[in-house]
PDB file of C-alpha atoms in Angstrom:
ATOM      1  CA  UNK A   1      44.913-161.317  22.441  1.00 45.00           C
ATOM      2  CA  UNK A   2      44.042-159.510  19.205  1.00 51.00           C
ATOM      3  CA  UNK A   3      45.193-162.486  17.130  1.00 54.00           C
ATOM      4  CA  UNK A   4      43.081-164.840  19.263  1.00 53.00           C
ATOM      5  CA  UNK A   5      40.021-162.623  18.780  1.00 50.00           C
ATOM      6  CA  UNK A   6      40.499-162.545  15.007  1.00 52.00           C
ATOM      7  CA  UNK A   7      40.987-166.316  14.932  1.00 53.00           C
ATOM      8  CA  UNK A   8      37.793-166.811  16.967  1.00 51.00           C
ATOM      9  CA  UNK A   9      35.847-164.698  14.472  1.00 52.00           C
ATOM     10  CA  UNK A  10      37.240-166.707  11.577  1.00 57.00           C
ATOM     11  CA  UNK A  11      36.593-170.134  13.105  1.00 69.00           C
ATOM     12  CA  UNK A  12      33.196-169.581  14.736  1.00 75.00           C
ATOM     13  CA  UNK A  13      30.401-170.743  12.438  1.00 80.00           C
ATOM     14  CA  UNK A  14      27.759-168.119  11.715  1.00 82.00           C
ATOM     15  CA  UNK A  15      24.188-169.356  11.232  1.00 87.00           C
ATOM     16  CA  UNK A  16      21.911-167.742   8.662  1.00 86.00           C
ATOM     17  CA  UNK A  17      18.181-168.497   8.528  1.00 86.00           C
ATOM     18  CA  UNK A  18      16.289-167.858   5.311  1.00 86.00           C
ATOM     19  CA  UNK A  19      12.530-167.773   5.820  1.00 85.00           C
ATOM     20  CA  UNK A  20       9.857-167.815   3.176  1.00 82.00           C
ATOM     21  CA  UNK A  21       6.672-169.394   1.860  1.00 79.00           C
ATOM     22  CA  UNK A  22       6.411-172.154  -0.716  1.00 75.00           C
ATOM     23  CA  UNK A  23       3.684-174.231  -2.238  1.00 70.00           C
ATOM     24  CA  UNK A  24       2.355-177.196  -0.328  1.00 64.00           C
ATOM     25  CA  UNK A  25       3.460-180.496  -1.923  1.00 69.00           C
ATOM     26  CA  UNK A  26      -0.074-181.959  -1.934  1.00 72.00           C
ATOM     27  CA  UNK A  27      -2.410-178.976  -1.627  1.00 71.00           C
ATOM     28  CA  UNK A  28      -0.934-176.797  -4.371  1.00 70.00           C
ATOM     29  CA  UNK A  29      -3.236-173.848  -3.618  1.00 75.00           C
ATOM     30  CA  UNK A  30      -1.844-173.499  -0.078  1.00 77.00           C
ATOM     31  CA  UNK A  31       1.376-171.860   1.004  1.00 79.00           C
ATOM     32  CA  UNK A  32       3.462-173.250   3.852  1.00 78.00           C
ATOM     33  CA  UNK A  33       6.251-171.425   5.669  1.00 83.00           C
ATOM     34  CA  UNK A  34       9.775-172.790   5.579  1.00 82.00           C
ATOM     35  CA  UNK A  35      13.075-172.020   7.256  1.00 88.00           C
ATOM     36  CA  UNK A  36      16.372-173.026   5.664  1.00 89.00           C
ATOM     37  CA  UNK A  37      19.459-172.723   7.905  1.00 89.00           C
ATOM     38  CA  UNK A  38      23.006-172.327   6.582  1.00 89.00           C
ATOM     39  CA  UNK A  39      26.321-172.123   8.417  1.00 88.00           C
ATOM     40  CA  UNK A  40      29.068-169.827   7.213  1.00 86.00           C
ATOM     41  CA  UNK A  41      32.391-171.515   7.969  1.00 85.00           C
ATOM     42  CA  UNK A  42      35.880-170.127   7.236  1.00 83.00           C
ATOM     43  CA  UNK A  43      36.166-170.046   3.455  1.00 84.00           C
ATOM     44  CA  UNK A  44      38.292-172.591   1.636  1.00 84.00           C
ATOM     45  CA  UNK A  45      40.754-171.627  -1.091  1.00 83.00           C
ATOM     46  CA  UNK A  46      38.315-172.867  -3.739  1.00 85.00           C
ATOM     47  CA  UNK A  47      35.578-170.602  -2.387  1.00 87.00           C
ATOM     48  CA  UNK A  48      38.024-167.699  -2.224  1.00 86.00           C
ATOM     49  CA  UNK A  49      38.909-168.081  -5.906  1.00 85.00           C
ATOM     50  CA  UNK A  50      35.269-168.364  -7.013  1.00 88.00           C
ATOM     51  CA  UNK A  51      34.197-165.348  -4.929  1.00 87.00           C
ATOM     52  CA  UNK A  52      37.179-163.330  -6.188  1.00 84.00           C
ATOM     53  CA  UNK A  53      36.239-164.166  -9.770  1.00 86.00           C
ATOM     54  CA  UNK A  54      32.656-162.997  -9.209  1.00 86.00           C
ATOM     55  CA  UNK A  55      33.706-159.798  -7.436  1.00 83.00           C
ATOM     56  CA  UNK A  56      36.175-158.886 -10.189  1.00 84.00           C
ATOM     57  CA  UNK A  57      33.371-159.157 -12.761  1.00 83.00           C
ATOM     58  CA  UNK A  58      31.533-156.243 -11.113  1.00 78.00           C
ATOM     59  CA  UNK A  59      32.533-153.082 -12.943  1.00 73.00           C
ATOM     60  CA  UNK A  60      33.626-150.318 -10.508  1.00 71.00           C
ATOM     61  CA  UNK A  61      33.106-147.664 -13.207  1.00 72.00           C
ATOM     62  CA  UNK A  62      29.413-147.579 -12.302  1.00 68.00           C
ATOM     63  CA  UNK A  63      30.211-145.511  -9.240  1.00 66.00           C
ATOM     64  CA  UNK A  64      32.281-142.942 -11.153  1.00 67.00           C
ATOM     65  CA  UNK A  65      29.706-142.399 -13.892  1.00 63.00           C
ATOM     66  CA  UNK A  66      27.918-139.570 -12.056  1.00 69.00           C
ATOM     67  CA  UNK A  67      24.496-141.219 -12.358  1.00 71.00           C
ATOM     68  CA  UNK A  68      21.672-140.646  -9.932  1.00 75.00           C
ATOM     69  CA  UNK A  69      21.895-143.056  -7.003  1.00 73.00           C
ATOM     70  CA  UNK A  70      18.482-144.565  -7.716  1.00 75.00           C
ATOM     71  CA  UNK A  71      19.378-145.279 -11.356  1.00 75.00           C
ATOM     72  CA  UNK A  72      22.718-146.694 -10.262  1.00 74.00           C
ATOM     73  CA  UNK A  73      21.019-148.991  -7.743  1.00 77.00           C
ATOM     74  CA  UNK A  74      18.586-150.350 -10.325  1.00 78.00           C
ATOM     75  CA  UNK A  75      21.325-150.892 -12.894  1.00 78.00           C
ATOM     76  CA  UNK A  76      23.579-152.684 -10.401  1.00 78.00           C
ATOM     77  CA  UNK A  77      20.690-154.857  -9.194  1.00 79.00           C
ATOM     78  CA  UNK A  78      19.768-155.770 -12.763  1.00 83.00           C
ATOM     79  CA  UNK A  79      23.284-156.535 -13.968  1.00 83.00           C
ATOM     80  CA  UNK A  80      24.895-157.939 -10.808  1.00 84.00           C
ATOM     81  CA  UNK A  81      22.090-159.139  -8.525  1.00 86.00           C
ATOM     82  CA  UNK A  82      22.554-162.743  -9.596  1.00 90.00           C
ATOM     83  CA  UNK A  83      26.333-162.469  -9.056  1.00 89.00           C
ATOM     84  CA  UNK A  84      25.760-161.193  -5.506  1.00 88.00           C
ATOM     85  CA  UNK A  85      23.361-164.066  -4.803  1.00 91.00           C
ATOM     86  CA  UNK A  86      25.945-166.475  -6.229  1.00 92.00           C
ATOM     87  CA  UNK A  87      28.628-165.055  -3.903  1.00 90.00           C
ATOM     88  CA  UNK A  88      26.341-165.732  -0.929  1.00 91.00           C
ATOM     89  CA  UNK A  89      25.608-169.242  -2.245  1.00 93.00           C
ATOM     90  CA  UNK A  90      29.351-169.941  -2.588  1.00 92.00           C
ATOM     91  CA  UNK A  91      29.794-168.759   1.003  1.00 91.00           C
ATOM     92  CA  UNK A  92      27.043-171.160   2.104  1.00 91.00           C
ATOM     93  CA  UNK A  93      28.349-174.192   0.170  1.00 92.00           C
ATOM     94  CA  UNK A  94      32.057-173.356   0.691  1.00 89.00           C
ATOM     95  CA  UNK A  95      33.332-175.285  -2.337  1.00 80.00           C
ATOM     96  CA  UNK A  96      34.951-174.243  -5.597  1.00 71.00           C
ATOM     97  CA  UNK A  97      32.153-175.953  -7.528  1.00 79.00           C
ATOM     98  CA  UNK A  98      29.312-173.768  -8.701  1.00 89.00           C
ATOM     99  CA  UNK A  99      26.402-173.681  -6.264  1.00 92.00           C
ATOM    100  CA  UNK A 100      23.093-175.162  -7.374  1.00 93.00           C
ATOM    101  CA  UNK A 101      20.818-172.791  -9.282  1.00 95.00           C
ATOM    102  CA  UNK A 102      17.977-173.576  -6.848  1.00 93.00           C
ATOM    103  CA  UNK A 103      20.054-172.139  -4.007  1.00 93.00           C
ATOM    104  CA  UNK A 104      20.899-168.984  -5.974  1.00 93.00           C
ATOM    105  CA  UNK A 105      17.217-168.577  -6.925  1.00 93.00           C
ATOM    106  CA  UNK A 106      16.156-169.004  -3.285  1.00 92.00           C
ATOM    107  CA  UNK A 107      18.620-166.296  -2.206  1.00 92.00           C
ATOM    108  CA  UNK A 108      17.351-163.970  -4.938  1.00 91.00           C
ATOM    109  CA  UNK A 109      13.762-164.577  -3.905  1.00 89.00           C
ATOM    110  CA  UNK A 110      13.901-164.515  -0.105  1.00 90.00           C
ATOM    111  CA  UNK A 111      16.938-162.490   1.061  1.00 89.00           C
ATOM    112  CA  UNK A 112      16.407-158.755   1.531  1.00 87.00           C
ATOM    113  CA  UNK A 113      19.121-156.213   0.644  1.00 84.00           C
ATOM    114  CA  UNK A 114      19.693-155.506   4.359  1.00 85.00           C
ATOM    115  CA  UNK A 115      20.167-159.222   5.057  1.00 87.00           C
ATOM    116  CA  UNK A 116      22.457-159.449   2.027  1.00 86.00           C
ATOM    117  CA  UNK A 117      24.672-156.689   3.454  1.00 83.00           C
ATOM    118  CA  UNK A 118      24.858-158.517   6.808  1.00 87.00           C
ATOM    119  CA  UNK A 119      25.748-161.816   5.128  1.00 89.00           C
ATOM    120  CA  UNK A 120      28.432-160.100   3.012  1.00 84.00           C
ATOM    121  CA  UNK A 121      30.038-158.592   6.099  1.00 83.00           C
ATOM    122  CA  UNK A 122      30.268-162.078   7.631  1.00 85.00           C
ATOM    123  CA  UNK A 123      31.658-163.580   4.408  1.00 85.00           C
ATOM    124  CA  UNK A 124      34.325-160.868   4.228  1.00 80.00           C
ATOM    125  CA  UNK A 125      35.191-161.495   7.893  1.00 79.00           C
ATOM    126  CA  UNK A 126      35.505-165.235   7.156  1.00 78.00           C
ATOM    127  CA  UNK A 127      38.049-164.681   4.382  1.00 76.00           C
ATOM    128  CA  UNK A 128      41.440-165.244   6.002  1.00 68.00           C
ATOM    129  CA  UNK A 129      43.689-163.895   3.278  1.00 74.00           C
ATOM    130  CA  UNK A 130      46.814-163.520   5.433  1.00 75.00           C
ATOM    131  CA  UNK A 131      47.640-167.217   5.190  1.00 73.00           C
ATOM    132  CA  UNK A 132      47.145-167.113   1.429  1.00 72.00           C
ATOM    133  CA  UNK A 133      49.475-164.131   0.989  1.00 77.00           C
ATOM    134  CA  UNK A 134      52.054-165.626   3.361  1.00 78.00           C
ATOM    135  CA  UNK A 135      52.045-168.815   1.277  1.00 75.00           C
ATOM    136  CA  UNK A 136      52.671-166.896  -1.934  1.00 75.00           C
ATOM    137  CA  UNK A 137      55.417-164.824  -0.332  1.00 76.00           C
ATOM    138  CA  UNK A 138      57.191-167.886   1.057  1.00 78.00           C
ATOM    139  CA  UNK A 139      56.941-169.741  -2.259  1.00 76.00           C
ATOM    140  CA  UNK A 140      58.277-166.819  -4.271  1.00 72.00           C
ATOM    141  CA  UNK A 141      60.959-165.954  -1.724  1.00 68.00           C
ATOM    142  CA  UNK A 142      60.072-162.283  -1.748  1.00 59.00           C
ATOM    143  CA  UNK A 143      59.945-159.801   1.046  1.00 58.00           C
ATOM    144  CA  UNK A 144      56.689-157.923   1.517  1.00 54.00           C
ATOM    145  CA  UNK A 145      58.415-154.852   2.893  1.00 55.00           C
ATOM    146  CA  UNK A 146      61.759-153.969   1.336  1.00 55.00           C
ATOM    147  CA  UNK A 147      63.786-151.386   3.212  1.00 53.00           C
ATOM    148  CA  UNK A 148      65.995-149.299   0.946  1.00 57.00           C
ATOM    149  CA  UNK A 149      67.145-146.662   3.418  1.00 56.00           C
ATOM    150  CA  UNK A 150      66.263-146.213   7.105  1.00 54.00           C
ATOM    151  CA  UNK A 151      65.386-142.570   6.397  1.00 58.00           C
ATOM    152  CA  UNK A 152      62.664-143.485   3.912  1.00 55.00           C
ATOM    153  CA  UNK A 153      61.577-146.715   5.581  1.00 52.00           C
ATOM    154  CA  UNK A 154      58.400-148.146   4.083  1.00 51.00           C
ATOM    155  CA  UNK A 155      58.625-146.157   0.868  1.00 52.00           C
ATOM    156  CA  UNK A 156      58.978-149.302  -1.192  1.00 52.00           C
ATOM    157  CA  UNK A 157      56.332-151.901  -0.488  1.00 52.00           C
ATOM    158  CA  UNK A 158      56.069-155.294  -2.206  1.00 53.00           C
ATOM    159  CA  UNK A 159      58.750-154.683  -4.787  1.00 53.00           C
ATOM    160  CA  UNK A 160      58.638-158.265  -6.017  1.00 53.00           C
ATOM    161  CA  UNK A 161      62.403-158.613  -5.754  1.00 57.00           C
ATOM    162  CA  UNK A 162      63.853-161.535  -3.775  1.00 57.00           C
ATOM    163  CA  UNK A 163      64.749-160.541  -0.257  1.00 54.00           C
ATOM    164  CA  UNK A 164      68.375-160.425   0.820  1.00 55.00           C
ATOM    165  CA  UNK A 165      67.839-163.216   3.357  1.00 52.00           C
ATOM    166  CA  UNK A 166      66.309-165.656   0.875  1.00 50.00           C
ATOM    167  CA  UNK A 167      68.851-165.004  -1.871  1.00 50.00           C
ATOM    168  CA  UNK A 168      71.841-165.465   0.459  1.00 50.00           C
ATOM    169  CA  UNK A 169      70.546-168.621   2.152  1.00 51.00           C
ATOM    170  CA  UNK A 170      69.156-170.460  -0.827  1.00 48.00           C
ATOM    171  CA  UNK A 171      71.410-171.423  -3.656  1.00 49.00           C
ATOM    172  CA  UNK A 172      70.200-172.268  -7.106  1.00 47.00           C
ATOM    173  CA  UNK A 173      69.622-175.958  -7.764  1.00 50.00           C
ATOM    174  CA  UNK A 174      72.648-177.802  -9.057  1.00 50.00           C
ATOM    175  CA  UNK A 175      75.278-175.504  -7.478  1.00 49.00           C
ATOM    176  CA  UNK A 176      77.582-176.640  -4.714  1.00 45.00           C
TER     177      UNK A 176
END
């Protein structure tokens, strides 16, 4: 049941409406409202790599610097606001290719910080990393949890060594 619930969250598209005002195409002095709707689907591997790259560029040392929260907020918004908007745009387009600058600019202009936090929570929920990690583990032939002794079970996690099962069942190529 729990697995089915998680799968439903991952597969259900999530609609995001961005509302704003833009110039009228003929009467340039008038503003007309617009609504742009996006669907957040489960993220592809290309989107996962692009989002991971953008997240890793954000320096976590900002939070340990002991600065006032208001100064920290302004500095993060100045240095990483565009990266956050790009992460949302990648979630909307769901491709490894860079999103269009017009989309990133629209997100910067019309999405509030509260909406941004909501969209990020959905994007994080849409990232199904278990399949990705399982693929890497099966390719490398490693065991995620290596038991060394039943008394200290779980003390060694992700050792990177080939598991006993995979080394005994798979021979090296060219041996008979």
